[in-house]
PDB file of C-alpha atoms in Angstrom:
ATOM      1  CA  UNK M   1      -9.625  40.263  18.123  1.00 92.00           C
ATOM      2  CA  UNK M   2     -11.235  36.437  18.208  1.00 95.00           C
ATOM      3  CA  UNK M   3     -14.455  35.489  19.255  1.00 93.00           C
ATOM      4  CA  UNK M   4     -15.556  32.390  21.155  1.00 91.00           C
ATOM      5  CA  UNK M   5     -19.108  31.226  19.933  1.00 93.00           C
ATOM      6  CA  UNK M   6     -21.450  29.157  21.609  1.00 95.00           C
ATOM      7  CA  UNK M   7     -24.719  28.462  21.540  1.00 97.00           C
ATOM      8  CA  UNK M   8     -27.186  29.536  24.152  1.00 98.00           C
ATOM      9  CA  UNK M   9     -30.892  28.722  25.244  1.00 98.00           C
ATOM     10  CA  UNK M  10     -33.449  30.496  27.247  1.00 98.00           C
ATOM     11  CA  UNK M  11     -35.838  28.375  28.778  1.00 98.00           C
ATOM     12  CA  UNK M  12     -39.146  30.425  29.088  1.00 98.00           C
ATOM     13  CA  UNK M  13     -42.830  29.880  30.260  1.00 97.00           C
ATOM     14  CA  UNK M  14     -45.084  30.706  27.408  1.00 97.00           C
ATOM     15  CA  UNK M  15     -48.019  32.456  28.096  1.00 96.00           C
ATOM     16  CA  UNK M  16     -50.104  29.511  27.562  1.00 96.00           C
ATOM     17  CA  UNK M  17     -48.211  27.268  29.879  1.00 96.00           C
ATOM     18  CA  UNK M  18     -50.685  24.286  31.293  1.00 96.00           C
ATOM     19  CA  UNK M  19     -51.493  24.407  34.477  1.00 94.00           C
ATOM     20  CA  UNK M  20     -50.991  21.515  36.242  1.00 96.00           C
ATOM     21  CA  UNK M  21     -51.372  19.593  39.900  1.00 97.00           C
ATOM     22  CA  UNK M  22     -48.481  20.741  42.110  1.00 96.00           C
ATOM     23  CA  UNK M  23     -47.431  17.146  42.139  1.00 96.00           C
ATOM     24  CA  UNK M  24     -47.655  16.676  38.491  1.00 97.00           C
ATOM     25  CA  UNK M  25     -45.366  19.984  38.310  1.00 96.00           C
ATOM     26  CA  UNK M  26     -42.495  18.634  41.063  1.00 96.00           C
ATOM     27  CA  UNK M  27     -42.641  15.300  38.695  1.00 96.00           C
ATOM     28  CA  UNK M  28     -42.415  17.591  35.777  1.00 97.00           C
ATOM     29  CA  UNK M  29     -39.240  19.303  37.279  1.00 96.00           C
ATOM     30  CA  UNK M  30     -37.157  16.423  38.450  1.00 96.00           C
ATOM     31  CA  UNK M  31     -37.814  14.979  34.687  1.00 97.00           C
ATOM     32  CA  UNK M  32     -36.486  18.282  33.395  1.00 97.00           C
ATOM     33  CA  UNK M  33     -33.595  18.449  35.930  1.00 96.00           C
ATOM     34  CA  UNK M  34     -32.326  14.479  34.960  1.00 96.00           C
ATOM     35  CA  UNK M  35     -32.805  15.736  31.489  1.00 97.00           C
ATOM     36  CA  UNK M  36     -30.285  18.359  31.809  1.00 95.00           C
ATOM     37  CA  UNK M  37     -28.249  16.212  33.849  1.00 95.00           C
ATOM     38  CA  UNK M  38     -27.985  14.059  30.609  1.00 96.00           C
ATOM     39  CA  UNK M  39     -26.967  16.565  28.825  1.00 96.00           C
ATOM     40  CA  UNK M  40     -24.287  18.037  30.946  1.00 94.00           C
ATOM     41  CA  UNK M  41     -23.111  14.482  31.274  1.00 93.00           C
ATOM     42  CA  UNK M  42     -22.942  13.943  27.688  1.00 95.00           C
ATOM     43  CA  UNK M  43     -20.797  17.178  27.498  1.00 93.00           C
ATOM     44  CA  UNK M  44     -23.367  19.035  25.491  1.00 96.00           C
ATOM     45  CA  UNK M  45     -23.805  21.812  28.387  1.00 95.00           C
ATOM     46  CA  UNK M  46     -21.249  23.687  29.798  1.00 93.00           C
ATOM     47  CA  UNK M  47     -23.530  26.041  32.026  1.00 93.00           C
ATOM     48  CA  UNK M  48     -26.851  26.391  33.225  1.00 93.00           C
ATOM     49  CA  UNK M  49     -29.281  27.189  35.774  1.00 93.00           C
ATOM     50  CA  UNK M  50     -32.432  29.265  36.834  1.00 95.00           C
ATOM     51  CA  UNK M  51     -32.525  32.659  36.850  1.00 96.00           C
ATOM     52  CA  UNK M  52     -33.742  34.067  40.898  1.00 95.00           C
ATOM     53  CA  UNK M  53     -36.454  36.968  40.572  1.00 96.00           C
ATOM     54  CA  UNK M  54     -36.438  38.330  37.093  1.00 95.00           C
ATOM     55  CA  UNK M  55     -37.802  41.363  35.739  1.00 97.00           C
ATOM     56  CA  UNK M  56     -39.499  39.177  33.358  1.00 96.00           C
ATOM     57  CA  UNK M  57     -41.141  36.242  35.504  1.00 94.00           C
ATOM     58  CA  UNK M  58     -41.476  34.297  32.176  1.00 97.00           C
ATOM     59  CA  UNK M  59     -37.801  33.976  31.617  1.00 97.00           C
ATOM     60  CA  UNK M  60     -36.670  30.712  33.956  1.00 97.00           C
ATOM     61  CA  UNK M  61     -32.922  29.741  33.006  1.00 97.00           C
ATOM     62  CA  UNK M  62     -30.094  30.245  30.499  1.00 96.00           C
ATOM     63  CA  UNK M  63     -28.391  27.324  29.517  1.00 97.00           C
ATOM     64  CA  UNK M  64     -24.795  27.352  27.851  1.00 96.00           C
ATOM     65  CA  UNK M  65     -23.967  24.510  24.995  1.00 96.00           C
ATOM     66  CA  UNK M  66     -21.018  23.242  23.380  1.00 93.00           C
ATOM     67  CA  UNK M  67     -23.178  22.783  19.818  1.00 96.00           C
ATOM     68  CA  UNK M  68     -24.432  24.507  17.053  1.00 97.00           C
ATOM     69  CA  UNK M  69     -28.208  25.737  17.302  1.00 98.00           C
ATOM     70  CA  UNK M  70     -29.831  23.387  15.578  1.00 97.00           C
ATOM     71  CA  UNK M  71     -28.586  20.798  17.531  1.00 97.00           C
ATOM     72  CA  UNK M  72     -29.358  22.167  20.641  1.00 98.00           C
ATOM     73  CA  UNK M  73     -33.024  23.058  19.500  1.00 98.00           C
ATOM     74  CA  UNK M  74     -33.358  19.212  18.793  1.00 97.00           C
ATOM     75  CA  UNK M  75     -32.041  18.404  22.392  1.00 97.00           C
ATOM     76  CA  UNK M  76     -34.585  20.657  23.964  1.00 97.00           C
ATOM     77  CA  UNK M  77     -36.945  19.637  21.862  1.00 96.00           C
ATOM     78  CA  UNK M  78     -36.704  15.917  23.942  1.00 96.00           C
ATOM     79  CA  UNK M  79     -37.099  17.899  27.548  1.00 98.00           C
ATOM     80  CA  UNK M  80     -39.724  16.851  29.154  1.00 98.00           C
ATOM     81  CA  UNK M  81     -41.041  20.688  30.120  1.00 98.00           C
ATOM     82  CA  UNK M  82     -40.900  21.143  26.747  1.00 98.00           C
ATOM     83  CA  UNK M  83     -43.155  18.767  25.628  1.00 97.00           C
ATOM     84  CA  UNK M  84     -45.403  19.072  28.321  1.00 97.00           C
ATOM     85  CA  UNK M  85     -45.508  23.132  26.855  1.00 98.00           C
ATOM     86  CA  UNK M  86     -44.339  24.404  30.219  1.00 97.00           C
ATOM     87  CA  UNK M  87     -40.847  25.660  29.001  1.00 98.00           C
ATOM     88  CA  UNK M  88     -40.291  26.517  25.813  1.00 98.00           C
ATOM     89  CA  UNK M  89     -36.808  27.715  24.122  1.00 98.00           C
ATOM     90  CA  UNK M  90     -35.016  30.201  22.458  1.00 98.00           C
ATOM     91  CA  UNK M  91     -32.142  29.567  20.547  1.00 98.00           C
ATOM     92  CA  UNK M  92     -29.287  32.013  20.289  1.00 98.00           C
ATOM     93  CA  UNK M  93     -25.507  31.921  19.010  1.00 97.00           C
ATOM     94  CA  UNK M  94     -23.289  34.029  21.677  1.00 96.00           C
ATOM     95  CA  UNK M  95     -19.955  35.536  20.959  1.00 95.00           C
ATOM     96  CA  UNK M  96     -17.126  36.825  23.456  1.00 91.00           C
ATOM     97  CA  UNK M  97     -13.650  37.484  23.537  1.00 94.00           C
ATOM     98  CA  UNK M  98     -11.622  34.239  23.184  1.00 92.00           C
ATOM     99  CA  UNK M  99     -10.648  32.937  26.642  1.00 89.00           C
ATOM    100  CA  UNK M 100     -12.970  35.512  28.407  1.00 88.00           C
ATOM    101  CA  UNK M 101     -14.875  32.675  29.962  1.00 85.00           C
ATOM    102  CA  UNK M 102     -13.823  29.131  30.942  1.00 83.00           C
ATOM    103  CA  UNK M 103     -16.247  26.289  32.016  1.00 83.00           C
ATOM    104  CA  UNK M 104     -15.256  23.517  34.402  1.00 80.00           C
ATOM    105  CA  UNK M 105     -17.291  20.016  34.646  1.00 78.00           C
ATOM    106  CA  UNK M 106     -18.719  20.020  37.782  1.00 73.00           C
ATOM    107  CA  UNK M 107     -21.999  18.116  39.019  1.00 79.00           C
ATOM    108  CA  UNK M 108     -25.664  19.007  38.452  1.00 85.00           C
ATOM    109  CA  UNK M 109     -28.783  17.497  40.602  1.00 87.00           C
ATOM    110  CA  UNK M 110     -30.852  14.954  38.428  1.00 87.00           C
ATOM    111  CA  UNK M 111     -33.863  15.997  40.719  1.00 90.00           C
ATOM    112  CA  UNK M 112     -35.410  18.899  43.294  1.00 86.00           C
ATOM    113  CA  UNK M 113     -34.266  16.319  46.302  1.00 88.00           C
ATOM    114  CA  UNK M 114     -30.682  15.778  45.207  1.00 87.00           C
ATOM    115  CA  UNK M 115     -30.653  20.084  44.793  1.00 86.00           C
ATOM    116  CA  UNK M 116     -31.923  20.859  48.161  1.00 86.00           C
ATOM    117  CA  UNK M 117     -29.515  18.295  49.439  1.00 82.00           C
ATOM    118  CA  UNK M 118     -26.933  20.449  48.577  1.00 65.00           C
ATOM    119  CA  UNK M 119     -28.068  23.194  50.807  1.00 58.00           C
TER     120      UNK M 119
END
């Protein structure tokens, strides 16, 4: 059998996450959402999004990449929740049965207002 492999990162809040103004944290997240955007738009993600009610509050969203680990540690590295220590990353290498799963380019808010305004 072949294997597809791509890289995958968990975005998680360390334990030691800042804690911050909630106006400072909605400025925080749209940075972090036009980040992603970038990246998508770049073709470097394929998937992502925030997980809804964990088991494990700390885990936020899985993110699906079209590069090797080290590359995507570097581009996480440059998100602004990152470097403000409210996410940080783990960096994984995920195998599946070639063809199991297919990605299509479709749009992803660059902020909270563009998201809700697809409700």
């Amino acid at each position: 059998m072949r294997f597809d492999q791509h890289t995958v990162v968990l975005l998680v809040r360390p334990a030691d996450a800042p804690e911050l103004p909630q106006d400072a944290v909605d400025r925080l997240q749209d940075a972090h959402l036009a980040h992603q955007a970038g990246l998508v738009e770049q073709g470097h993600v394929l998937a992502g999004g925030p997980f809804l009610n964990p088991d494990d509050e700390r885990l936020r969203g899985f993110v699906v990449l079209s590069v090797d680990p080290e590359t995507a540690r570097e581009l996480y590295h440059n998100d602004p929740a990152v470097r403000a220590g409210r996410l940080a990353v783990q960096v994984m290498s995920w195998m599946l049965p070639e063809g199991i799963l297919r990605f299509e380019g479709v749009p992803v808010p660059r902020s909270m207002l563009e998201a809700a305004a697809g409700d």
